[in-house]
XYZ file of C-alpha atoms in Angstrom:
393
model
C -106.893 81.742 166.994
C -105.189 78.372 166.495
C -101.641 77.795 167.683
C -99.503 75.036 166.191
C -96.021 73.954 167.131
C -93.586 73.402 164.280
C -90.317 71.524 164.736
C -87.560 71.529 162.147
C -84.250 69.854 161.445
C -81.338 72.241 161.732
C -77.944 72.223 160.047
C -75.095 73.607 162.154
C -73.863 76.043 161.171
C -76.605 77.263 158.862
C -74.770 79.317 156.226
C -77.890 81.222 155.176
C -78.732 82.306 158.731
C -75.106 83.205 159.420
C -74.901 85.348 156.267
C -78.203 87.036 157.075
C -77.087 87.853 160.602
C -73.711 89.164 159.451
C -75.331 91.434 156.877
C -77.758 92.942 159.411
C -76.450 92.413 162.960
C -78.830 95.063 164.303
C -81.600 92.591 163.411
C -79.686 89.599 164.769
C -81.107 87.004 167.156
C -81.643 87.634 170.867
C -79.283 85.083 172.404
C -79.418 85.019 176.197
C -76.441 83.890 178.276
C -76.238 83.053 181.976
C -72.582 83.588 182.752
C -69.739 85.214 184.586
C -65.964 85.149 184.472
C -64.023 85.644 181.253
C -64.629 82.330 179.461
C -67.350 83.804 177.228
C -65.559 87.030 176.318
C -63.789 85.772 173.183
C -67.046 84.267 171.933
C -68.840 87.553 172.730
C -66.316 89.500 170.645
C -67.074 87.283 167.665
C -70.809 87.200 168.304
C -71.168 90.976 167.916
C -70.260 90.520 164.241
C -73.586 88.688 163.830
C -75.956 90.241 166.349
C -76.197 93.417 168.400
C -79.016 91.849 170.415
C -77.300 89.305 172.661
C -78.320 89.464 176.313
C -76.009 88.642 179.230
C -77.150 87.983 182.788
C -73.957 88.099 184.830
C -73.179 86.946 188.349
C -72.325 89.812 190.757
C -71.184 87.348 193.437
C -67.475 87.143 192.525
C -65.300 87.597 195.603
C -61.803 87.357 194.156
C -59.210 89.738 192.752
C -59.900 93.449 192.507
C -63.657 92.849 192.780
C -63.107 91.601 196.323
C -61.202 94.786 197.221
C -64.080 96.947 195.965
C -66.672 94.770 197.705
C -64.898 95.155 201.045
C -64.402 98.882 200.594
C -67.975 99.755 199.585
C -70.151 96.795 200.652
C -71.305 96.327 197.062
C -71.861 93.598 194.455
C -68.953 92.492 192.288
C -68.549 94.503 189.075
C -65.455 92.989 187.451
C -67.285 90.399 185.331
C -69.864 92.998 184.299
C -67.207 95.465 183.135
C -65.330 92.685 181.351
C -68.413 91.682 179.354
C -69.258 95.296 178.522
C -65.775 95.698 177.064
C -66.060 92.433 175.092
C -69.294 93.668 173.500
C -68.230 97.291 172.954
C -67.805 98.756 169.480
C -64.005 98.686 169.205
C -63.911 100.324 165.783
C -63.058 103.962 165.100
C -66.811 104.535 164.772
C -67.254 103.652 168.443
C -65.756 105.483 171.423
C -62.094 104.371 171.428
C -61.042 107.010 173.983
C -63.689 105.899 176.476
C -62.894 102.243 175.762
C -59.200 102.897 176.479
C -60.045 104.471 179.841
C -62.450 101.728 180.921
C -59.931 99.045 179.936
C -56.943 100.688 181.668
C -55.389 99.000 184.704
C -53.195 100.674 187.253
C -49.680 99.376 187.812
C -49.199 96.136 189.734
C -45.998 97.355 191.374
C -46.070 101.159 191.759
C -46.269 102.674 195.275
C -49.783 103.252 196.599
C -49.198 107.016 196.829
C -48.288 107.181 193.149
C -51.403 105.223 192.175
C -53.611 107.366 194.410
C -52.182 110.421 192.684
C -52.933 108.962 189.252
C -56.589 108.444 190.186
C -56.732 111.976 191.612
C -55.509 113.279 188.244
C -58.359 111.420 186.569
C -60.891 112.912 188.959
C -59.510 116.397 188.225
C -59.617 115.771 184.457
C -55.837 116.161 184.132
C -54.936 112.576 183.216
C -54.306 111.981 179.463
C -56.867 109.171 179.330
C -59.538 111.507 180.719
C -58.613 114.647 178.822
C -58.855 112.730 175.524
C -62.602 112.219 176.087
C -64.982 114.895 174.863
C -67.570 116.641 176.998
C -70.176 115.900 178.322
C -69.115 112.270 178.594
C -65.892 113.287 180.318
C -67.819 115.221 182.947
C -70.094 112.283 183.702
C -67.119 109.952 184.109
C -65.410 112.470 186.382
C -68.585 112.658 188.482
C -68.499 108.903 189.012
C -64.790 108.947 189.816
C -65.342 111.825 192.226
C -67.971 109.773 194.080
C -65.452 106.942 194.281
C -62.710 109.309 195.520
C -64.883 110.793 198.263
C -65.873 107.398 199.641
C -62.700 105.349 199.164
C -60.962 104.196 202.388
C -57.458 105.472 203.096
C -56.011 101.957 202.998
C -57.585 101.034 199.629
C -55.255 98.878 197.529
C -55.000 100.461 194.059
C -52.511 97.989 192.590
C -53.744 96.383 189.363
C -57.142 98.041 189.820
C -59.273 98.333 186.695
C -60.228 101.976 186.149
C -63.501 100.751 184.638
C -64.271 98.993 187.915
C -63.542 102.184 189.873
C -65.906 104.110 187.587
C -68.606 101.462 188.045
C -68.147 101.633 191.822
C -68.463 105.417 191.763
C -71.545 105.190 189.554
C -73.053 102.643 191.932
C -72.582 105.062 194.836
C -73.880 107.995 192.760
C -77.093 106.189 191.836
C -78.457 105.171 195.206
C -76.308 102.033 195.424
C -77.879 100.538 192.295
C -75.946 98.876 189.465
C -78.558 99.039 186.724
C -78.340 102.815 186.038
C -74.546 102.899 185.777
C -74.430 99.723 183.643
C -76.905 101.352 181.264
C -74.840 104.538 181.067
C -71.566 102.692 180.567
C -73.176 100.608 177.815
C -74.094 103.796 175.982
C -70.651 105.331 176.498
C -68.864 102.531 174.617
C -71.736 101.558 172.283
C -72.185 98.044 173.662
C -73.554 95.623 171.048
C -75.985 93.893 173.378
C -77.435 94.040 176.877
C -75.398 93.378 180.024
C -77.046 93.158 183.446
C -76.399 91.671 186.852
C -78.748 88.716 187.313
C -79.814 90.400 190.576
C -78.687 93.786 191.901
C -77.782 92.509 195.362
C -74.631 92.181 197.450
C -74.537 88.442 198.139
C -72.072 85.556 198.250
C -72.052 82.155 196.579
C -71.981 79.125 198.843
C -71.627 75.416 198.158
C -72.237 72.232 200.090
C -69.712 69.485 199.395
C -70.465 65.787 199.177
C -68.819 65.282 202.570
C -71.265 67.725 204.180
C -68.971 70.743 204.537
C -70.227 74.161 203.463
C -68.024 76.851 201.925
C -69.154 80.448 201.466
C -67.294 82.800 199.069
C -66.584 82.286 195.390
C -62.832 82.766 195.785
C -62.702 79.770 198.151
C -64.579 77.618 195.637
C -62.926 78.380 192.301
C -59.437 77.146 193.228
C -57.814 80.371 191.975
C -57.066 82.058 195.305
C -57.368 79.103 197.686
C -56.506 75.398 197.566
C -58.854 73.503 195.230
C -61.814 71.872 196.908
C -61.126 68.216 197.694
C -64.690 66.894 197.682
C -67.271 67.123 194.870
C -69.842 69.912 195.072
C -73.282 68.512 195.842
C -75.251 71.759 195.521
C -74.834 75.517 195.650
C -76.800 78.353 197.227
C -76.746 82.092 197.786
C -75.796 83.566 201.140
C -75.784 86.913 202.899
C -72.264 86.019 204.028
C -73.259 84.039 207.083
C -76.490 82.137 206.461
C -78.046 80.374 203.493
C -80.788 82.142 201.561
C -83.673 80.494 199.739
C -84.676 81.270 196.166
C -87.682 83.198 197.472
C -85.294 85.470 199.391
C -83.578 86.457 196.117
C -86.092 87.057 193.337
C -85.155 87.582 189.696
C -86.009 91.214 188.794
C -88.922 91.640 186.416
C -86.696 93.395 183.855
C -84.485 90.282 183.673
C -87.427 87.915 183.466
C -88.521 89.950 180.443
C -85.159 89.237 178.782
C -85.706 85.506 179.241
C -89.226 85.799 177.817
C -87.822 87.566 174.727
C -84.906 85.212 174.067
C -84.668 83.468 170.695
C -81.927 81.194 172.063
C -80.906 80.505 175.679
C -77.328 79.420 176.328
C -75.546 78.040 179.380
C -72.019 78.806 178.187
C -68.509 77.618 179.047
C -67.140 78.807 182.363
C -66.573 77.590 185.904
C -69.579 75.336 186.399
C -70.899 76.646 189.694
C -69.448 80.131 190.225
C -69.948 81.317 186.631
C -73.032 79.466 185.390
C -75.146 77.691 188.038
C -74.988 80.703 190.379
C -77.081 82.690 187.874
C -79.821 80.053 188.010
C -80.393 80.319 191.773
C -82.645 83.416 192.099
C -86.343 82.724 192.378
C -88.169 82.843 189.052
C -85.281 81.865 186.760
C -86.278 78.230 186.326
C -89.940 78.993 185.731
C -89.147 81.693 183.171
C -86.835 79.331 181.258
C -89.353 76.475 181.327
C -92.068 78.752 179.927
C -89.982 80.004 177.026
C -90.184 77.929 173.838
C -86.741 78.400 172.336
C -83.582 76.348 171.862
C -81.818 76.011 175.229
C -78.199 75.045 174.727
C -75.513 73.872 177.140
C -71.939 74.370 175.931
C -69.835 72.564 178.550
C -66.363 73.794 179.372
C -63.419 71.944 177.908
C -60.514 70.828 180.052
C -60.282 70.599 183.808
C -62.657 72.625 185.978
C -61.724 72.574 189.689
C -65.363 73.208 190.558
C -66.494 70.109 188.646
C -64.375 67.670 190.635
C -65.677 64.140 190.036
C -68.330 65.365 187.589
C -69.044 63.545 184.361
C -70.870 65.402 181.599
C -74.186 64.033 182.877
C -73.381 65.369 186.367
C -72.718 68.822 184.911
C -76.076 68.751 183.126
C -77.822 67.708 186.347
C -76.059 70.532 188.216
C -77.792 72.981 185.855
C -81.156 71.256 185.906
C -81.442 70.836 189.689
C -81.890 74.514 190.700
C -84.061 75.155 187.643
C -86.434 72.305 188.548
C -86.522 73.468 192.151
C -88.045 76.687 190.814
C -90.080 75.442 187.844
C -91.426 72.329 189.599
C -90.031 68.884 190.306
C -92.104 67.378 187.490
C -90.626 69.715 184.847
C -89.102 67.692 182.037
C -85.347 68.257 181.696
C -85.819 69.013 177.983
C -87.874 72.102 178.872
C -84.813 73.468 180.663
C -82.027 72.281 178.342
C -83.013 71.194 174.849
C -79.542 70.268 173.559
C -75.982 69.789 174.735
C -73.488 70.857 172.075
C -69.860 69.943 172.710
C -66.617 69.277 170.925
C -66.072 65.852 169.406
C -63.226 65.330 171.899
C -65.930 64.594 174.485
C -66.389 60.802 174.554
C -69.484 59.538 172.765
C -70.315 57.410 175.788
C -70.568 60.568 177.942
C -73.030 62.092 175.484
C -75.089 58.909 175.370
C -75.274 58.896 179.165
C -76.686 62.444 179.158
C -79.454 61.377 176.778
C -80.149 58.180 178.721
C -80.541 60.013 182.036
C -82.363 63.153 180.889
C -83.679 62.702 177.352
C -81.612 65.728 176.263
C -79.998 65.374 172.846
C -76.205 65.664 172.903
C -74.270 66.607 169.772
C -70.516 66.204 169.229
C -69.122 68.658 166.646
C -65.646 69.860 165.600
C -65.651 73.072 167.648
C -62.058 73.446 168.877
C -59.281 75.583 167.504
C -56.577 73.683 165.661
C -53.824 74.919 167.967
C -55.303 74.061 171.383
C -58.224 72.415 173.109
C -60.342 75.583 173.285
C -63.602 76.423 171.601
C -63.164 78.327 168.353
C -65.093 81.566 169.054
C -66.136 82.010 165.418
C -67.493 78.465 165.153
C -69.504 78.889 168.360
C -70.888 82.260 167.274
C -72.013 80.827 163.932
C -73.724 77.889 165.600
C -75.570 80.102 168.071
C -76.949 82.448 165.389
C -77.934 79.379 163.329
C -80.302 78.245 166.089
C -82.620 81.245 165.793
């Protein structure tokens, strides 16, 4: 058998590919994202109009907000970003499961007394809460089982304020399934008819750490992102995974085989907008990620965030690209060409042309400036991004 490699010019967006995907989204391209946070959710909501086959490897290392409360209570990975992406990809039409979606998306009051909130959750466990009673059996019984597991294990001093009920259900499912996320993520995906695949990049309870240019090390995502602590005042030089006290190597945290298979199947690989280190680079740290990406012949796209990113202090566009490439090359081999890891940078035309030229000069990666922002504000237009991504298949 003879194998030949064919390269082609590509128009963006490609109207024919977009129309084909929209007419048969169940046959749409397998677009793989390495991400976390909420920056990709609006794009995900548009993308499910064109493909039901997107794949999302999500960081479970978040340590802020309600995820941090659950992590402390149950010594578990973070589930907030996972639940958020499941909801973004869920079938929100009347043909889906609107009652289940409403429950998973519900948040408890930010201000009510703890006793009142505890009582509300107890009503859910007993099946007496309106959001639970609206769900038909046997799905209702399964959800109650997960909530019951949560209720039996929850500490007395647990802070329920502003808690996502979907996160509580995920926590209960995690405890019910031998402290594993994969089974409960699969079940929740089926409950709300998720138009894609959502997985934790690794099913482990770890923390993100960074080393700053001045030599200091910081462990914990919430201390890095600038959302719950003062912004870092020195550029990030590198990041790593930690057990909470010491640094782990890539060989200590291996990419699961099931997630490597997703990379091997991807038609397009995307490093999407989001906090540079805590949402994107963190997913590239487990052993095996870089090698799997290098081996896959598919478009590999970086969509840099627009606006200020506290984690990218002092970073030009070329520095952001190198931040992605560095951990990937550490895994795939120091001699791996950058273009095997990122084939193109696609950004809004507001990014200076000189910055794009510098990326190409340093790495050989092509950088394309396109009109991708909404008219009203300097944010990516989710529909434009979705159309470009399905055009790359």
